[in-house]
Short mmCIF file of N, CA and C in Angstrom, two decimals:
data_model
loop_
_atom_site.label_atom_id
_atom_site.label_comp_id
_atom_site.label_asym_id
_atom_site.label_seq_id
_atom_site.Cartn_x
_atom_site.Cartn_y
_atom_site.Cartn_z
N UNK A 1 1.01 -1.26 -0.09
CA UNK A 1 -0.01 0.00 -0.14
C UNK A 1 1.38 0.92 -0.01
N UNK A 2 0.24 2.28 -1.33
CA UNK A 2 1.88 3.62 -0.70
C UNK A 2 0.83 4.47 0.67
N UNK A 3 2.07 4.61 1.26
CA UNK A 3 1.42 5.55 2.24
C UNK A 3 1.93 7.05 1.62
N UNK A 4 1.56 7.56 0.46
CA UNK A 4 1.44 8.53 0.48
C UNK A 4 0.83 8.99 -0.63
N UNK A 5 0.21 10.93 -1.81
CA UNK A 5 -0.31 10.40 -2.82
C UNK A 5 -0.56 12.75 -2.43
N UNK A 6 -0.12 12.69 -3.43
CA UNK A 6 0.05 14.06 -3.60
C UNK A 6 -1.37 15.24 -4.37
N UNK A 7 -1.68 15.75 -4.25
CA UNK A 7 -2.98 16.26 -4.96
C UNK A 7 -2.41 17.42 -5.87
N UNK A 8 -2.56 18.15 -6.65
CA UNK A 8 -2.01 19.73 -6.67
C UNK A 8 -4.02 20.10 -8.14
N UNK A 9 -4.07 20.99 -7.36
CA UNK A 9 -5.08 22.35 -8.37
C UNK A 9 -4.62 23.30 -8.83
N UNK A 10 -4.36 23.44 -10.27
CA UNK A 10 -3.61 25.06 -10.70
C UNK A 10 -5.24 25.13 -11.27
N UNK A 11 -5.34 26.77 -11.32
CA UNK A 11 -6.15 27.18 -12.02
C UNK A 11 -6.01 27.77 -13.87
N UNK A 12 -6.45 27.70 -14.79
CA UNK A 12 -5.03 27.80 -16.11
C UNK A 12 -6.77 28.12 -17.35
N UNK A 13 -6.13 29.53 -16.50
CA UNK A 13 -6.59 30.54 -17.54
C UNK A 13 -8.61 30.20 -17.06
N UNK A 14 -9.91 31.07 -17.57
CA UNK A 14 -10.94 31.26 -16.27
C UNK A 14 -12.08 29.48 -16.85
N UNK A 15 -12.23 29.16 -15.79
CA UNK A 15 -13.32 27.74 -15.63
C UNK A 15 -12.36 26.72 -16.88
N UNK A 16 -10.87 27.09 -16.78
CA UNK A 16 -10.59 25.24 -16.51
C UNK A 16 -9.01 25.13 -15.18
N UNK A 17 -8.78 24.12 -15.55
CA UNK A 17 -8.32 23.65 -13.73
C UNK A 17 -7.53 22.35 -13.97
N UNK A 18 -6.34 22.36 -13.46
CA UNK A 18 -5.55 21.18 -14.19
C UNK A 18 -4.99 20.75 -13.46
N UNK A 19 -5.25 18.91 -12.77
CA UNK A 19 -4.94 18.42 -11.47
C UNK A 19 -4.18 17.10 -11.76
N UNK A 20 -3.37 17.66 -10.14
CA UNK A 20 -1.98 16.60 -10.55
C UNK A 20 -1.95 15.57 -9.55
N UNK A 21 -2.30 14.51 -10.35
CA UNK A 21 -2.26 13.41 -8.99
C UNK A 21 -0.94 12.39 -8.97
N UNK A 22 -0.53 12.01 -8.07
CA UNK A 22 0.90 11.86 -8.20
C UNK A 22 1.13 10.87 -6.54
N UNK A 23 1.69 8.89 -7.11
CA UNK A 23 1.65 8.44 -5.55
C UNK A 23 4.31 8.41 -6.09
N UNK A 24 4.18 7.42 -4.90
CA UNK A 24 5.47 7.01 -5.74
C UNK A 24 5.96 6.58 -6.62
N UNK A 25 4.72 5.99 -7.95
CA UNK A 25 4.67 5.18 -8.64
C UNK A 25 4.30 5.64 -9.74
N UNK A 26 3.30 6.76 -10.08
CA UNK A 26 3.20 7.35 -10.95
C UNK A 26 3.12 8.69 -10.86
N UNK A 27 2.51 10.34 -11.74
CA UNK A 27 2.22 10.89 -11.64
C UNK A 27 1.09 11.47 -12.49
N UNK A 28 0.06 11.68 -13.63
CA UNK A 28 -0.60 12.03 -14.30
C UNK A 28 -0.71 13.00 -13.86
N UNK A 29 -1.79 13.68 -15.05
CA UNK A 29 -2.19 15.37 -15.34
C UNK A 29 -3.69 15.19 -15.42
N UNK A 30 -4.86 15.91 -15.22
CA UNK A 30 -6.02 15.77 -15.25
C UNK A 30 -6.32 17.65 -15.87
N UNK A 31 -7.83 17.51 -16.29
CA UNK A 31 -7.93 18.53 -16.87
C UNK A 31 -9.45 18.93 -16.42
N UNK A 32 -9.83 19.80 -16.03
CA UNK A 32 -11.44 19.76 -15.10
C UNK A 32 -12.14 21.13 -16.09
N UNK A 33 -13.27 21.20 -16.35
CA UNK A 33 -14.39 22.10 -16.58
C UNK A 33 -14.95 22.47 -15.70
N UNK A 34 -15.11 24.48 -16.00
CA UNK A 34 -16.26 24.34 -14.48
C UNK A 34 -17.62 24.33 -14.74
N UNK A 35 -18.04 23.25 -16.14
CA UNK A 35 -19.18 22.91 -16.71
C UNK A 35 -20.06 22.49 -15.57
N UNK A 36 -19.28 20.90 -15.48
CA UNK A 36 -19.68 21.13 -13.62
C UNK A 36 -18.94 21.46 -12.70
N UNK A 37 -19.62 20.95 -11.47
CA UNK A 37 -19.16 21.23 -10.04
C UNK A 37 -18.21 20.11 -9.33
N UNK A 38 -17.22 19.94 -10.11
CA UNK A 38 -15.13 18.51 -9.97
C UNK A 38 -15.30 19.12 -8.30
N UNK A 39 -14.56 20.50 -8.40
CA UNK A 39 -14.48 20.37 -7.06
C UNK A 39 -14.80 19.56 -6.13
N UNK A 40 -15.84 19.84 -6.02
CA UNK A 40 -17.26 19.94 -5.42
C UNK A 40 -17.46 18.79 -5.45
N UNK A 41 -17.73 17.55 -6.59
CA UNK A 41 -18.02 16.01 -6.12
C UNK A 41 -17.30 15.74 -5.59
N UNK A 42 -15.54 15.91 -5.86
CA UNK A 42 -14.61 15.38 -6.08
C UNK A 42 -14.19 15.31 -3.95
N UNK A 43 -14.55 16.56 -3.59
CA UNK A 43 -14.07 16.81 -1.37
C UNK A 43 -15.45 15.61 -1.52
N UNK A 44 -16.51 15.65 -2.31
CA UNK A 44 -17.27 15.15 -1.30
C UNK A 44 -17.65 13.87 -1.44
N UNK A 45 -16.81 12.89 -2.78
CA UNK A 45 -16.68 11.92 -2.77
C UNK A 45 -16.01 10.69 -1.54
N UNK A 46 -14.40 11.80 -1.09
CA UNK A 46 -13.45 11.96 -0.15
C UNK A 46 -14.52 12.12 1.36
N UNK A 47 -15.10 13.04 1.94
CA UNK A 47 -15.95 13.27 2.57
C UNK A 47 -17.19 12.21 2.96
N UNK A 48 -17.63 11.14 1.87
CA UNK A 48 -17.68 10.04 1.81
C UNK A 48 -17.54 9.58 2.58
N UNK A 49 -15.65 8.43 1.77
CA UNK A 49 -15.30 7.79 1.95
C UNK A 49 -15.12 7.24 3.65
N UNK A 50 -14.18 9.31 3.95
CA UNK A 50 -13.94 9.40 5.54
C UNK A 50 -15.05 8.68 6.36
N UNK A 51 -16.62 9.40 5.87
CA UNK A 51 -17.72 9.18 6.83
C UNK A 51 -18.10 7.64 6.92
N UNK A 52 -17.16 6.61 6.01
CA UNK A 52 -17.68 4.93 5.98
C UNK A 52 -18.04 4.46 4.60
N UNK A 53 -18.97 5.46 3.64
CA UNK A 53 -18.54 4.87 2.69
C UNK A 53 -18.00 3.86 2.05
N UNK A 54 -18.98 3.15 1.36
CA UNK A 54 -17.01 1.56 1.01
C UNK A 54 -17.12 2.30 -0.67
N UNK A 55 -18.22 2.56 -1.19
CA UNK A 55 -18.07 2.59 -2.59
C UNK A 55 -18.77 4.37 -2.82
N UNK A 56 -17.99 5.22 -3.85
CA UNK A 56 -17.49 6.24 -4.04
C UNK A 56 -17.21 7.21 -5.68
N UNK A 57 -17.77 7.93 -5.95
CA UNK A 57 -17.11 8.43 -7.29
C UNK A 57 -17.42 9.95 -7.78
N UNK A 58 -15.71 10.53 -8.39
CA UNK A 58 -16.39 12.04 -8.60
C UNK A 58 -16.12 11.93 -9.80
N UNK A 59 -16.37 13.10 -10.90
CA UNK A 59 -16.04 12.95 -12.29
C UNK A 59 -15.44 14.48 -12.90
N UNK A 60 -14.76 14.40 -13.49
CA UNK A 60 -14.40 15.97 -14.13
C UNK A 60 -13.93 15.84 -15.69
N UNK A 61 -14.99 16.29 -16.15
CA UNK A 61 -15.52 16.68 -17.40
C UNK A 61 -14.51 17.85 -18.10
N UNK A 62 -13.98 17.19 -19.15
CA UNK A 62 -13.06 18.37 -20.31
C UNK A 62 -13.75 18.68 -21.56
N UNK A 63 -14.33 18.13 -21.45
CA UNK A 63 -15.29 18.86 -22.86
C UNK A 63 -14.16 18.00 -24.20
N UNK A 64 -14.11 17.49 -24.37
CA UNK A 64 -15.67 16.19 -24.21
C UNK A 64 -14.60 14.38 -23.27
N UNK A 65 -13.14 14.62 -23.61
CA UNK A 65 -12.92 14.01 -22.95
C UNK A 65 -13.26 14.30 -20.58
N UNK A 66 -13.95 13.53 -20.77
CA UNK A 66 -14.02 13.30 -18.50
C UNK A 66 -13.00 12.21 -17.81
N UNK A 67 -12.83 12.48 -16.46
CA UNK A 67 -12.07 11.76 -15.76
C UNK A 67 -12.62 11.03 -14.66
N UNK A 68 -13.23 10.13 -14.40
CA UNK A 68 -13.67 9.61 -13.59
C UNK A 68 -12.97 9.26 -12.57
N UNK A 69 -13.05 9.25 -11.03
CA UNK A 69 -12.62 8.69 -9.94
C UNK A 69 -13.18 7.42 -9.16
N UNK A 70 -13.09 6.04 -9.53
CA UNK A 70 -13.61 5.01 -8.85
C UNK A 70 -13.02 5.21 -7.25
N UNK A 71 -13.50 5.08 -6.44
CA UNK A 71 -13.41 4.84 -4.74
C UNK A 71 -13.47 3.81 -4.26
N UNK A 72 -13.13 2.90 -3.57
CA UNK A 72 -13.65 1.55 -3.20
C UNK A 72 -12.99 1.67 -1.85
N UNK A 73 -13.50 1.18 -0.48
CA UNK A 73 -13.39 1.21 0.38
C UNK A 73 -13.55 -0.57 1.27
N UNK A 74 -12.66 -0.82 1.69
CA UNK A 74 -12.36 -1.63 2.93
C UNK A 74 -11.79 -2.26 3.78
N UNK A 75 -12.28 -1.44 4.88
CA UNK A 75 -11.70 -0.96 6.23
C UNK A 75 -11.69 0.33 5.87
N UNK A 76 -10.19 0.79 6.78
CA UNK A 76 -9.29 2.16 6.26
C UNK A 76 -8.91 2.17 5.63
N UNK A 77 -8.77 1.02 3.95
CA UNK A 77 -8.28 1.55 2.84
C UNK A 77 -9.23 1.24 1.99
N UNK A 78 -8.55 2.68 0.92
CA UNK A 78 -9.05 2.93 -0.31
C UNK A 78 -8.26 2.28 -1.26
N UNK A 79 -9.25 1.88 -2.34
CA UNK A 79 -8.27 1.61 -3.49
C UNK A 79 -9.57 2.32 -4.52
N UNK A 80 -8.02 2.98 -5.05
CA UNK A 80 -8.82 4.53 -6.19
C UNK A 80 -8.39 3.99 -7.64
N UNK A 81 -9.50 4.09 -8.50
CA UNK A 81 -8.71 4.19 -9.94
C UNK A 81 -9.71 5.31 -10.60
N UNK A 82 -9.22 5.46 -11.66
CA UNK A 82 -8.51 6.51 -12.14
C UNK A 82 -8.89 6.31 -14.09
N UNK A 83 -9.93 7.15 -13.97
CA UNK A 83 -10.28 6.06 -15.71
C UNK A 83 -9.94 7.68 -16.74
N UNK A 84 -9.74 7.49 -17.84
CA UNK A 84 -9.98 8.45 -19.37
C UNK A 84 -10.65 8.00 -19.38
N UNK A 85 -11.84 8.73 -20.08
CA UNK A 85 -13.30 8.23 -21.37
C UNK A 85 -13.30 9.24 -22.18
N UNK A 86 -13.86 9.05 -23.16
CA UNK A 86 -14.28 9.66 -24.48
C UNK A 86 -14.95 10.74 -24.47
N UNK A 87 -15.98 10.45 -23.62
CA UNK A 87 -17.06 11.74 -23.01
C UNK A 87 -17.32 10.67 -22.14
N UNK A 88 -18.37 12.44 -21.18
CA UNK A 88 -19.10 11.73 -19.43
C UNK A 88 -19.66 10.09 -19.77
N UNK A 89 -20.66 10.61 -20.94
CA UNK A 89 -21.95 9.90 -20.20
C UNK A 89 -21.05 7.82 -20.20
N UNK A 90 -19.90 7.95 -21.11
CA UNK A 90 -19.28 6.66 -21.31
C UNK A 90 -19.47 5.37 -19.83
N UNK A 91 -19.73 4.20 -20.10
CA UNK A 91 -19.29 3.39 -18.89
C UNK A 91 -17.76 3.34 -18.50
N UNK A 92 -17.85 2.83 -17.27
CA UNK A 92 -16.73 1.91 -17.10
C UNK A 92 -15.56 1.64 -18.22
N UNK A 93 -15.73 0.59 -18.63
CA UNK A 93 -16.00 -0.43 -19.42
C UNK A 93 -15.13 0.35 -20.41
N UNK A 94 -15.68 1.55 -20.70
CA UNK A 94 -14.67 2.18 -21.97
C UNK A 94 -13.16 2.96 -22.21
N UNK A 95 -12.81 3.36 -20.26
CA UNK A 95 -12.06 4.01 -20.05
C UNK A 95 -10.91 3.45 -19.97
N UNK A 96 -10.12 4.57 -20.08
CA UNK A 96 -8.98 3.87 -19.91
C UNK A 96 -7.84 4.29 -18.55
N UNK A 97 -7.26 3.49 -18.02
CA UNK A 97 -7.31 3.57 -16.64
C UNK A 97 -6.03 4.04 -16.76
N UNK A 98 -5.58 5.17 -16.04
CA UNK A 98 -4.44 6.13 -16.19
C UNK A 98 -2.88 6.11 -14.22
N UNK A 99 -4.05 5.89 -13.61
CA UNK A 99 -4.00 5.51 -12.83
C UNK A 99 -4.89 4.66 -11.37
N UNK A 100 -3.85 4.45 -10.90
CA UNK A 100 -4.74 3.44 -9.70
C UNK A 100 -3.40 3.56 -8.42
N UNK A 101 -4.00 3.53 -7.18
CA UNK A 101 -3.88 3.55 -6.45
C UNK A 101 -4.73 2.98 -5.37
N UNK A 102 -3.27 1.89 -3.96
CA UNK A 102 -3.81 2.30 -2.53
C UNK A 102 -4.19 2.99 -1.43
N UNK A 103 -4.77 3.34 -0.67
CA UNK A 103 -4.41 4.17 0.11
C UNK A 103 -4.44 4.41 1.70
N UNK A 104 -4.24 4.19 3.15
CA UNK A 104 -5.19 4.72 3.65
C UNK A 104 -5.83 5.32 3.54
N UNK A 105 -7.73 5.87 4.05
CA UNK A 105 -8.48 7.45 3.82
C UNK A 105 -7.92 8.22 4.94
N UNK A 106 -7.51 7.87 5.60
CA UNK A 106 -6.06 9.41 6.13
C UNK A 106 -5.76 9.77 5.47
N UNK A 107 -4.89 9.37 4.50
CA UNK A 107 -3.53 9.47 4.09
C UNK A 107 -4.07 9.73 2.70
N UNK A 108 -5.63 9.63 2.39
CA UNK A 108 -6.19 10.30 1.01
C UNK A 108 -7.19 11.89 1.78
N UNK A 109 -7.74 11.43 2.76
CA UNK A 109 -8.35 12.50 3.40
C UNK A 109 -7.12 13.84 3.10
N UNK A 110 -6.33 13.01 3.87
CA UNK A 110 -5.24 14.55 4.18
C UNK A 110 -4.14 15.25 3.01
N UNK A 111 -3.69 14.38 1.67
CA UNK A 111 -3.86 15.03 0.90
C UNK A 111 -4.57 15.45 0.27
N UNK A 112 -5.95 15.85 0.15
CA UNK A 112 -7.31 16.62 -0.40
C UNK A 112 -7.12 17.45 0.33
N UNK A 113 -7.05 17.50 1.41
CA UNK A 113 -7.60 18.76 2.19
C UNK A 113 -6.63 19.67 1.84
N UNK A 114 -5.20 18.90 2.28
CA UNK A 114 -3.76 19.92 1.99
C UNK A 114 -3.83 20.24 0.41
N UNK A 115 -4.55 20.44 -0.94
CA UNK A 115 -4.52 20.83 -2.02
C UNK A 115 -5.43 21.01 -1.68
N UNK A 116 -6.67 21.99 -1.26
CA UNK A 116 -7.40 23.02 -1.72
C UNK A 116 -7.01 23.91 -0.48
N UNK A 117 -6.76 23.65 0.96
CA UNK A 117 -5.75 24.13 1.87
C UNK A 117 -4.88 25.81 1.19
N UNK A 118 -4.21 24.85 -0.03
CA UNK A 118 -3.23 25.68 -0.90
C UNK A 118 -4.06 26.29 -2.01
N UNK A 119 -4.82 26.07 -1.96
CA UNK A 119 -5.24 26.90 -3.53
C UNK A 119 -6.07 27.99 -3.49
N UNK A 120 -6.78 27.99 -1.64
CA UNK A 120 -7.45 28.48 -0.79
C UNK A 120 -6.93 30.02 -1.33
N UNK A 121 -5.08 29.40 -0.28
CA UNK A 121 -4.30 29.89 0.06
C UNK A 121 -3.15 30.42 -1.31
N UNK A 122 -3.77 30.06 -1.99
CA UNK A 122 -2.28 31.22 -3.42
C UNK A 122 -3.61 31.60 -4.31
N UNK A 123 -4.84 31.56 -4.48
CA UNK A 123 -5.63 32.32 -5.04
C UNK A 123 -6.29 33.39 -4.65
N UNK A 124 -6.59 32.85 -3.40
CA UNK A 124 -7.95 33.51 -1.84
C UNK A 124 -9.54 32.73 -2.55
N UNK A 125 -10.01 33.52 -2.19
CA UNK A 125 -11.45 32.58 -2.67
C UNK A 125 -11.93 33.55 -3.53
N UNK A 126 -12.31 34.37 -3.42
CA UNK A 126 -12.55 35.96 -4.14
C UNK A 126 -10.97 35.49 -5.64
N UNK A 127 -10.30 35.22 -5.58
CA UNK A 127 -9.09 35.32 -7.05
C UNK A 127 -9.95 34.26 -7.48
N UNK A 128 -10.02 32.40 -6.59
CA UNK A 128 -10.52 31.91 -7.47
C UNK A 128 -11.74 31.84 -7.76
N UNK A 129 -12.60 32.88 -7.67
CA UNK A 129 -14.54 32.83 -8.09
C UNK A 129 -13.48 33.30 -9.44
N UNK A 130 -12.67 34.45 -10.13
CA UNK A 130 -12.41 35.02 -11.23
C UNK A 130 -12.46 34.40 -11.92
N UNK A 131 -11.38 33.08 -11.41
CA UNK A 131 -10.66 33.20 -12.39
C UNK A 131 -11.31 30.98 -12.53
N UNK A 132 -11.89 31.00 -11.91
CA UNK A 132 -13.17 29.28 -12.16
C UNK A 132 -14.13 30.07 -12.75
N UNK A 133 -14.82 30.91 -12.12
CA UNK A 133 -16.19 30.85 -12.27
C UNK A 133 -17.27 30.91 -11.92
N UNK A 134 -16.73 29.53 -10.47
CA UNK A 134 -17.98 29.27 -9.72
C UNK A 134 -16.49 29.98 -7.78
N UNK A 135 -18.04 29.36 -7.12
CA UNK A 135 -16.94 29.85 -5.83
C UNK A 135 -16.54 28.81 -5.50
N UNK A 136 -15.31 29.10 -3.83
CA UNK A 136 -14.76 28.14 -4.06
C UNK A 136 -15.30 27.64 -3.37
N UNK A 137 -15.12 25.83 -2.42
CA UNK A 137 -15.69 24.80 -2.39
C UNK A 137 -15.46 24.94 -1.23
N UNK A 138 -15.61 25.04 -0.07
CA UNK A 138 -15.61 26.53 1.43
C UNK A 138 -16.08 25.05 2.12
N UNK A 139 -17.49 25.21 1.96
CA UNK A 139 -18.36 24.37 2.22
C UNK A 139 -17.72 22.87 2.21
N UNK A 140 -17.79 22.18 1.34
CA UNK A 140 -17.04 20.91 1.50
C UNK A 140 -16.47 20.36 2.05
N UNK A 141 -14.15 21.52 1.55
CA UNK A 141 -13.86 21.95 2.20
C UNK A 141 -13.40 21.50 3.67
N UNK A 142 -14.63 22.11 4.09
CA UNK A 142 -15.24 22.36 5.55
C UNK A 142 -15.32 20.72 6.44
N UNK A 143 -16.60 20.48 5.49
CA UNK A 143 -17.22 18.89 6.13
C UNK A 143 -16.30 17.94 6.17
N UNK A 144 -14.84 18.04 4.74
CA UNK A 144 -14.15 16.57 4.84
C UNK A 144 -13.12 17.28 6.20
N UNK A 145 -12.69 18.75 6.35
CA UNK A 145 -11.68 18.70 7.15
C UNK A 145 -12.69 18.20 7.91
N UNK A 146 -14.03 18.18 9.09
CA UNK A 146 -14.01 17.79 9.80
C UNK A 146 -14.15 16.44 10.20
N UNK A 147 -15.16 15.98 9.24
CA UNK A 147 -15.37 14.04 9.30
C UNK A 147 -13.62 13.81 9.54
N UNK A 148 -12.32 14.21 9.06
CA UNK A 148 -11.26 13.61 9.11
C UNK A 148 -11.43 13.68 9.93
N UNK A 149 -11.09 15.40 10.93
CA UNK A 149 -10.41 14.96 12.17
C UNK A 149 -11.16 14.56 13.33
N UNK A 150 -12.53 13.69 13.03
CA UNK A 150 -13.44 12.97 13.54
C UNK A 150 -13.22 11.68 13.75
N UNK A 151 -12.75 11.05 12.12
CA UNK A 151 -11.87 10.46 12.67
C UNK A 151 -10.60 9.73 12.53
N UNK A 152 -9.61 10.55 13.24
CA UNK A 152 -8.33 11.38 13.32
C UNK A 152 -8.31 10.57 14.44
N UNK A 153 -9.50 11.38 15.54
CA UNK A 153 -9.93 10.87 17.28
C UNK A 153 -10.18 9.60 16.91
N UNK A 154 -10.82 9.23 16.56
CA UNK A 154 -11.80 7.44 16.12
C UNK A 154 -10.37 6.54 16.70
N UNK A 155 -9.39 6.92 15.57
CA UNK A 155 -8.32 6.49 15.30
C UNK A 155 -6.99 6.57 16.05
N UNK A 156 -7.04 7.59 16.58
CA UNK A 156 -6.12 7.87 17.38
C UNK A 156 -4.85 8.28 16.80
N UNK A 157 -5.39 9.20 15.37
CA UNK A 157 -3.79 8.76 14.61
C UNK A 157 -3.19 10.42 15.11
#
């Protein structure tokens, strides 16, 4: 199992973002458009895992390409598959797996929280809205942080 993961979210012009995901084995770059609520969906999916859900998903639309996150939790381990699809409506079986990893749920949550804390620090919330075109996902980030802190207290980590 990997001990760490890094996620970065960089705004790349109005309504576009690059997301880099990496661990010790591989690094991939994704694109996301603001036509969907990609950051909110991603944060919410990770929050669901922390709260105990076993299966959840998130998707980044890149017009017409899509990047689909598939998460499966068993115990405190999360298996992550990242698929690239020609169209967002395509079935998983039509996607190409471009990255996968197995992490402790706490490590996944920490990486995602760090990512969006960094985004808030770099752009500030008004700068984020001006570039992305939508509000900063503050409520989703804080919900994830709250669940993560509660999980850490329960685990003693």
